[in-house]
PDB file of C-alpha atoms in Angstrom:
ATOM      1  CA  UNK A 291     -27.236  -5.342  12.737  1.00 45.00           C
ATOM      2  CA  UNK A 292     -29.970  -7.251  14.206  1.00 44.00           C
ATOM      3  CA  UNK A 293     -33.680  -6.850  13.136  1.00 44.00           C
ATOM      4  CA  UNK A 294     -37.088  -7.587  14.585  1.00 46.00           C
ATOM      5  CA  UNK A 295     -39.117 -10.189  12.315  1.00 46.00           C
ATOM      6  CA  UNK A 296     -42.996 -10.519  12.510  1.00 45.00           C
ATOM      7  CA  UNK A 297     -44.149 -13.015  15.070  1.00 46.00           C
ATOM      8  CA  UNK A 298     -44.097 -16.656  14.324  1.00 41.00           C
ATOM      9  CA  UNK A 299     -47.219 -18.384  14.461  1.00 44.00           C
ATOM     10  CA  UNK A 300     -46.655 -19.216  18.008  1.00 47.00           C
ATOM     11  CA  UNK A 301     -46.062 -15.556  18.696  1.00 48.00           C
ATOM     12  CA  UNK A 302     -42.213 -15.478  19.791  1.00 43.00           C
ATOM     13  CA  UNK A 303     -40.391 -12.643  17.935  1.00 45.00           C
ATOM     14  CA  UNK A 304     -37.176 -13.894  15.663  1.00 42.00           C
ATOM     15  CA  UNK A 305     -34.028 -12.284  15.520  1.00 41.00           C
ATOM     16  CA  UNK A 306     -31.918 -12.418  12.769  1.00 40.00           C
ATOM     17  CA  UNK A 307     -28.076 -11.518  12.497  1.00 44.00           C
ATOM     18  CA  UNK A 308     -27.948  -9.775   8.821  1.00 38.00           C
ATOM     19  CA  UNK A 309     -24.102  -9.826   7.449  1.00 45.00           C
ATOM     20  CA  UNK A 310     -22.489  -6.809   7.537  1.00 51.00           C
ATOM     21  CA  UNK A 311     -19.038  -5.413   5.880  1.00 49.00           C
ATOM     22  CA  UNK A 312     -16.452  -5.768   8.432  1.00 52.00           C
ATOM     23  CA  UNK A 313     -14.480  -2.457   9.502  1.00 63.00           C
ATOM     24  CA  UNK A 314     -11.800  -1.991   7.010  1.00 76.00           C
ATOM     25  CA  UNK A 315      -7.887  -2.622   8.543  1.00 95.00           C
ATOM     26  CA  UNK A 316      -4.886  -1.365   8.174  1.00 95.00           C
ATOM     27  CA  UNK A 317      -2.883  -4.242   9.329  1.00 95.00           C
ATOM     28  CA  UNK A 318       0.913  -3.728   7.703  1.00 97.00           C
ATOM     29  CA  UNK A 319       2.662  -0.373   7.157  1.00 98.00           C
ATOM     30  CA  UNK A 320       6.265   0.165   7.419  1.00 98.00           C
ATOM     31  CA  UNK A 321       8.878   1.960   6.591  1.00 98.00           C
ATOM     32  CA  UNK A 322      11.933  -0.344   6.411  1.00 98.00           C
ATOM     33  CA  UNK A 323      15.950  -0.574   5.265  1.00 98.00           C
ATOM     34  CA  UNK A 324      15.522  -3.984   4.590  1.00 98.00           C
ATOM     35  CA  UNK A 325      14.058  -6.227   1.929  1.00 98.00           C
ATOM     36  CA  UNK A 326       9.920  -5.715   1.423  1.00 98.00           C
ATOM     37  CA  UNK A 327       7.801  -9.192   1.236  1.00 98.00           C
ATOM     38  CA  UNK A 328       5.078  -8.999  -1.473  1.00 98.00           C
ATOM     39  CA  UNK A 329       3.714 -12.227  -0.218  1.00 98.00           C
ATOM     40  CA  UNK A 330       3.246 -11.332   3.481  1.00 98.00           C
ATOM     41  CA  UNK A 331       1.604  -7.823   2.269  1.00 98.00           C
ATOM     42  CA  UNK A 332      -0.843 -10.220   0.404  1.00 98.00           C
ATOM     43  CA  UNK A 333      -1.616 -12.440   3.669  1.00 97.00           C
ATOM     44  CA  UNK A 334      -1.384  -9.428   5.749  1.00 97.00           C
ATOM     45  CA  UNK A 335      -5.384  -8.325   3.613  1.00 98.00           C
ATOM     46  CA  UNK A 336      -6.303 -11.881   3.505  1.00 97.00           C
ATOM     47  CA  UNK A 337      -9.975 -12.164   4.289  1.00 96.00           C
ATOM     48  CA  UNK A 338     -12.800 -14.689   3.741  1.00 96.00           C
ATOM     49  CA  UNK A 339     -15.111 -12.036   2.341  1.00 95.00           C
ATOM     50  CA  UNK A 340     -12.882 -10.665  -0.590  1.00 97.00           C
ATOM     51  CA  UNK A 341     -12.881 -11.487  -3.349  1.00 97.00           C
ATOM     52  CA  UNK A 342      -9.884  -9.654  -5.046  1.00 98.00           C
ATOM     53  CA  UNK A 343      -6.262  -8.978  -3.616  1.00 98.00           C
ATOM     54  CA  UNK A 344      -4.701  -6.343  -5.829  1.00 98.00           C
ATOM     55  CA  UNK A 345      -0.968  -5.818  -4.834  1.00 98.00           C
ATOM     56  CA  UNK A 346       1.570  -3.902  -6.460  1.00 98.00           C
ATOM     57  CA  UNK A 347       5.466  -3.674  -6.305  1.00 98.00           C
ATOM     58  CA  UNK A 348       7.560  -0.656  -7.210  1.00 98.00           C
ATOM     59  CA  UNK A 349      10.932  -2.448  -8.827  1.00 98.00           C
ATOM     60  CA  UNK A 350      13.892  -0.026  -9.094  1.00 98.00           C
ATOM     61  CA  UNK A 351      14.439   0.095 -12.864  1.00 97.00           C
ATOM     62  CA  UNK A 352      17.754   0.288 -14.953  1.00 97.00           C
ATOM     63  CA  UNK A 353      16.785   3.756 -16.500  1.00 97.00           C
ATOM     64  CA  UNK A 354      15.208   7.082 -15.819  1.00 96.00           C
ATOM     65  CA  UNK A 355      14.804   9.371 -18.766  1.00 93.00           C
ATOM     66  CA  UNK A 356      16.614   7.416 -21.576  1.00 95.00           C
ATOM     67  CA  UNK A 357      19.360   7.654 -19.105  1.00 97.00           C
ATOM     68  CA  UNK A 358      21.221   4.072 -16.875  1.00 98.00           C
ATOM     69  CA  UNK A 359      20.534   3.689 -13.184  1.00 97.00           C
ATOM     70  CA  UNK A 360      23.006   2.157 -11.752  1.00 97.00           C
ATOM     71  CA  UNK A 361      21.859   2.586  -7.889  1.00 97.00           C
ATOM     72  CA  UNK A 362      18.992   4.297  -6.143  1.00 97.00           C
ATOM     73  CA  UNK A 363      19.103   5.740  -2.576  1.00 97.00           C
ATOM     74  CA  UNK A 364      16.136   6.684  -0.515  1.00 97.00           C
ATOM     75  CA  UNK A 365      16.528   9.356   2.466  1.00 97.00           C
ATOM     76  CA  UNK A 366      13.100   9.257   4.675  1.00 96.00           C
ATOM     77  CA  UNK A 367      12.240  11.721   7.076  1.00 97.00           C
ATOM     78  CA  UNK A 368      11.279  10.434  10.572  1.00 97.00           C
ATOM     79  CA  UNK A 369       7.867  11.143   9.941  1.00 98.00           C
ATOM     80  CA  UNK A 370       7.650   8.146   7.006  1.00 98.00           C
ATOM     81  CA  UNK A 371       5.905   6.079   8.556  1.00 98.00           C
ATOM     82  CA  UNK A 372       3.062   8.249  10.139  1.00 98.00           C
ATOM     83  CA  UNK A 373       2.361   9.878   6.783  1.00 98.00           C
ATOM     84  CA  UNK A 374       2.239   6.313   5.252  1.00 98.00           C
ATOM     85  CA  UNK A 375      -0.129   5.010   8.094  1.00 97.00           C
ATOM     86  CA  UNK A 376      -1.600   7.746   7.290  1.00 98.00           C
ATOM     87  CA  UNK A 377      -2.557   7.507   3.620  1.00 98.00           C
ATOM     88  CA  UNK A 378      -3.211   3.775   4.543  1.00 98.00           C
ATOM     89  CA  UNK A 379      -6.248   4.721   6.838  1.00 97.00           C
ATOM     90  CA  UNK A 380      -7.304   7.329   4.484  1.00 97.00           C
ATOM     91  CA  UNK A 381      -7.684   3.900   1.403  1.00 98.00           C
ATOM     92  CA  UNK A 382      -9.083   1.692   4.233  1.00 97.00           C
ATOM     93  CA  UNK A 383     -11.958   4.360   4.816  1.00 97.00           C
ATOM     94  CA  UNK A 384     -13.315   3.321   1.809  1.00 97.00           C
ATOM     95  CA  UNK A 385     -16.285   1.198   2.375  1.00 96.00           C
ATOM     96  CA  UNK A 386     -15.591  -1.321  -0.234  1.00 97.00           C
ATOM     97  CA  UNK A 387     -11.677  -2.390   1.444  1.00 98.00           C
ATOM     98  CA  UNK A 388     -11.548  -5.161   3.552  1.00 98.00           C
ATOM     99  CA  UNK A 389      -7.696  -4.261   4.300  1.00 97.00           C
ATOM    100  CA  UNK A 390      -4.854  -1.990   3.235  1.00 98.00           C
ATOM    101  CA  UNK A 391      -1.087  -3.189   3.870  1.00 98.00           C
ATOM    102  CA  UNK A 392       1.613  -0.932   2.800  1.00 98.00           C
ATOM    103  CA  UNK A 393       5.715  -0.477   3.152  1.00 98.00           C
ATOM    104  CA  UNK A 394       8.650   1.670   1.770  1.00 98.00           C
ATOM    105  CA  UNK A 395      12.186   0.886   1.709  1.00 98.00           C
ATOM    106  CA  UNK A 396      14.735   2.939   2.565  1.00 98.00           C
ATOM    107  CA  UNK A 397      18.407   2.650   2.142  1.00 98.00           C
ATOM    108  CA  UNK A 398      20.181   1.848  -1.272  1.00 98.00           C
ATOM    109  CA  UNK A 399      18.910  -0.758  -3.414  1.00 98.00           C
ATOM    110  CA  UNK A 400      20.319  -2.132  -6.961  1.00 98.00           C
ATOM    111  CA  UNK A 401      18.409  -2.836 -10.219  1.00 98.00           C
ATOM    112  CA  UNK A 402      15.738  -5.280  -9.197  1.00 98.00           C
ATOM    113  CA  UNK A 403      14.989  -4.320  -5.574  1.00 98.00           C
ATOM    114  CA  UNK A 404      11.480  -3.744  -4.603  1.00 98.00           C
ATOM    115  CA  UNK A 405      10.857  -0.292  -3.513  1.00 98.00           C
ATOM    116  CA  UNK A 406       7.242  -0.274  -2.569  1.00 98.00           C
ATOM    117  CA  UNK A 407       4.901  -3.167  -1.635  1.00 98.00           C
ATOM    118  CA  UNK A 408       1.071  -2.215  -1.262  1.00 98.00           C
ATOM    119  CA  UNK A 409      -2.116  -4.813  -1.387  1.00 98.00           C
ATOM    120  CA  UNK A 410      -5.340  -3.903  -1.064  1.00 98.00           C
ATOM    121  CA  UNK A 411      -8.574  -6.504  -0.142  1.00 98.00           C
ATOM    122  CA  UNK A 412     -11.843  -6.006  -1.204  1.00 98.00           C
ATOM    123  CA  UNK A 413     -15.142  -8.181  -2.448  1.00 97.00           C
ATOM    124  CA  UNK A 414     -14.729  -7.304  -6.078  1.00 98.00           C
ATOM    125  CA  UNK A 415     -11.786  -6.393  -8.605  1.00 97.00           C
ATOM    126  CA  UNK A 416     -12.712  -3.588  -9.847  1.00 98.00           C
ATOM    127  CA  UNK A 417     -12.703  -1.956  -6.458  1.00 98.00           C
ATOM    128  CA  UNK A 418      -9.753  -3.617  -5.278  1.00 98.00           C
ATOM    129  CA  UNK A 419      -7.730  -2.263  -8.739  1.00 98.00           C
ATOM    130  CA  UNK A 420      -9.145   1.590  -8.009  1.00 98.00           C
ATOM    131  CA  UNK A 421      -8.318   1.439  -3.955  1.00 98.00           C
ATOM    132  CA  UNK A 422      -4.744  -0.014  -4.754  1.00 98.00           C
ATOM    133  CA  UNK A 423      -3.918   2.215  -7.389  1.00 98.00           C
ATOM    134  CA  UNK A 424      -4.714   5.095  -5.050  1.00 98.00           C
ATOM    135  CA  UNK A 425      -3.437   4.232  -2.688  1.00 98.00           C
ATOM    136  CA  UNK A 426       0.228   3.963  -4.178  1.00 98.00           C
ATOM    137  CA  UNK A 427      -0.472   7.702  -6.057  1.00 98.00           C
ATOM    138  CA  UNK A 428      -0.884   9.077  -2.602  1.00 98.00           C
ATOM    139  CA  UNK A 429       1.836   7.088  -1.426  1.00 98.00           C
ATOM    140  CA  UNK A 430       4.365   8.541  -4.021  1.00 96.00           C
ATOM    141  CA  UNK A 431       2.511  12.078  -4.010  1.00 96.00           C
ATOM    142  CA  UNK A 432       2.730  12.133  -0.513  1.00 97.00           C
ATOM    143  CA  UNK A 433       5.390   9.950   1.548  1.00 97.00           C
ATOM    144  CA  UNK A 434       8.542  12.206   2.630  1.00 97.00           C
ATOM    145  CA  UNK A 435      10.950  10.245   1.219  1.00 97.00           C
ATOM    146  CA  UNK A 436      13.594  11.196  -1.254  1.00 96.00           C
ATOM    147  CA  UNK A 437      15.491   9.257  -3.902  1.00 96.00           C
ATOM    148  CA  UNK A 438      19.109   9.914  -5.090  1.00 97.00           C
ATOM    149  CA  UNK A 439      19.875   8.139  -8.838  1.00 96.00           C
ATOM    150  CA  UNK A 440      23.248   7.079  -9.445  1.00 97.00           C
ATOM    151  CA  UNK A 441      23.816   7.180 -13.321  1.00 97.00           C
ATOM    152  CA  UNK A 442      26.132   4.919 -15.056  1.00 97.00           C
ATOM    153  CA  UNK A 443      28.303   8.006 -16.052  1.00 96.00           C
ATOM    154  CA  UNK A 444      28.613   8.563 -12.605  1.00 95.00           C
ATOM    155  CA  UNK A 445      26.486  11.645 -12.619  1.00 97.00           C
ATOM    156  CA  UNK A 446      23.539  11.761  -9.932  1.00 97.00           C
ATOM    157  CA  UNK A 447      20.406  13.796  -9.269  1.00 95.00           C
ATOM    158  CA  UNK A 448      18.060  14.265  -5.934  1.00 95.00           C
ATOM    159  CA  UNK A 449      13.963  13.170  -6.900  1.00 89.00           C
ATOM    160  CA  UNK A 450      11.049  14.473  -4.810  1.00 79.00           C
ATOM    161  CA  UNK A 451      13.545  16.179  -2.855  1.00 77.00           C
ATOM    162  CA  UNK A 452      12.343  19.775  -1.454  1.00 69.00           C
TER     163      UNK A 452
END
């Protein structure tokens, strides 16, 4: 934004170039069958401005419900990734995010594997904690992708499946 400033003494006008917030980016979504990068999520936001990175890593865990997961398998419909980008766009909107980067896996992953990778960038924490934590409630609440558990009796059940 530029602005007019009074006249100097010697009568030229000054301009001044006032900082302004640049336009949020989306700059990683995926939808992938291979491993997800927490690190390159957290240099995808990178910028000079922010001051807070919040990123967040679902982990398949060894239970659900008291009961052992041995395996989980996630189905995705073709439209993943839209959806994802998305939901993405929808957290970068926000005024206060610098930049959103987001990805699912897909495929079957063990005890340990990282499901979800999101990271959020903003100027302050607190902002950066609220956009990232919305970001991966719309993700779940949202994303058309399914999970099959594999119990260790060999039983198995369909999540967030329609």
């Amino acid at each position: 934004m530029t602005t007019e400033q009074p006249p100097t003494p010697r009568g030229a006008p000054v301009t001044t170039e006032q900082p302004s917030a640049p336009a949020a980016a989306v700059t990683l979504v995926a939808v992938l069958d291979t491993e997800l990068d927490l690190a390159a999520h957290e240099r995808a936001v990178a910028n000079p401005q922010a001051g807070a990175v919040v990123s967040f890593q679902g982990v398949v865990r060894d239970h659900d419900h008291g009961r052992t997961v041995t395996v989980l398998e996630y189905e995705g419909h073709p439209s993943a990734e839209a959806v994802l980008r998305e939901v993405a766009e929808e957290v970068a909107a926000d005024p206060s995010v610098f930049a959103v980067a987001v990805s699912h896996r897909i495929g079957t992953l063990h005890v340990g594997d990282i499901a979800l990778v999101a990271a959020v960038s903003t100027a302050h924490r607190a902002a950066a904690f609220t956009a990232c934590a919305r970001l991966v409630d719309e993700v779940k609440a949202r994303l058309p992708i399914w999970k099959r558990q594999v119990f260790g009796d060999g039983t198995e059940e369909w999540v967030n499946c329609p």
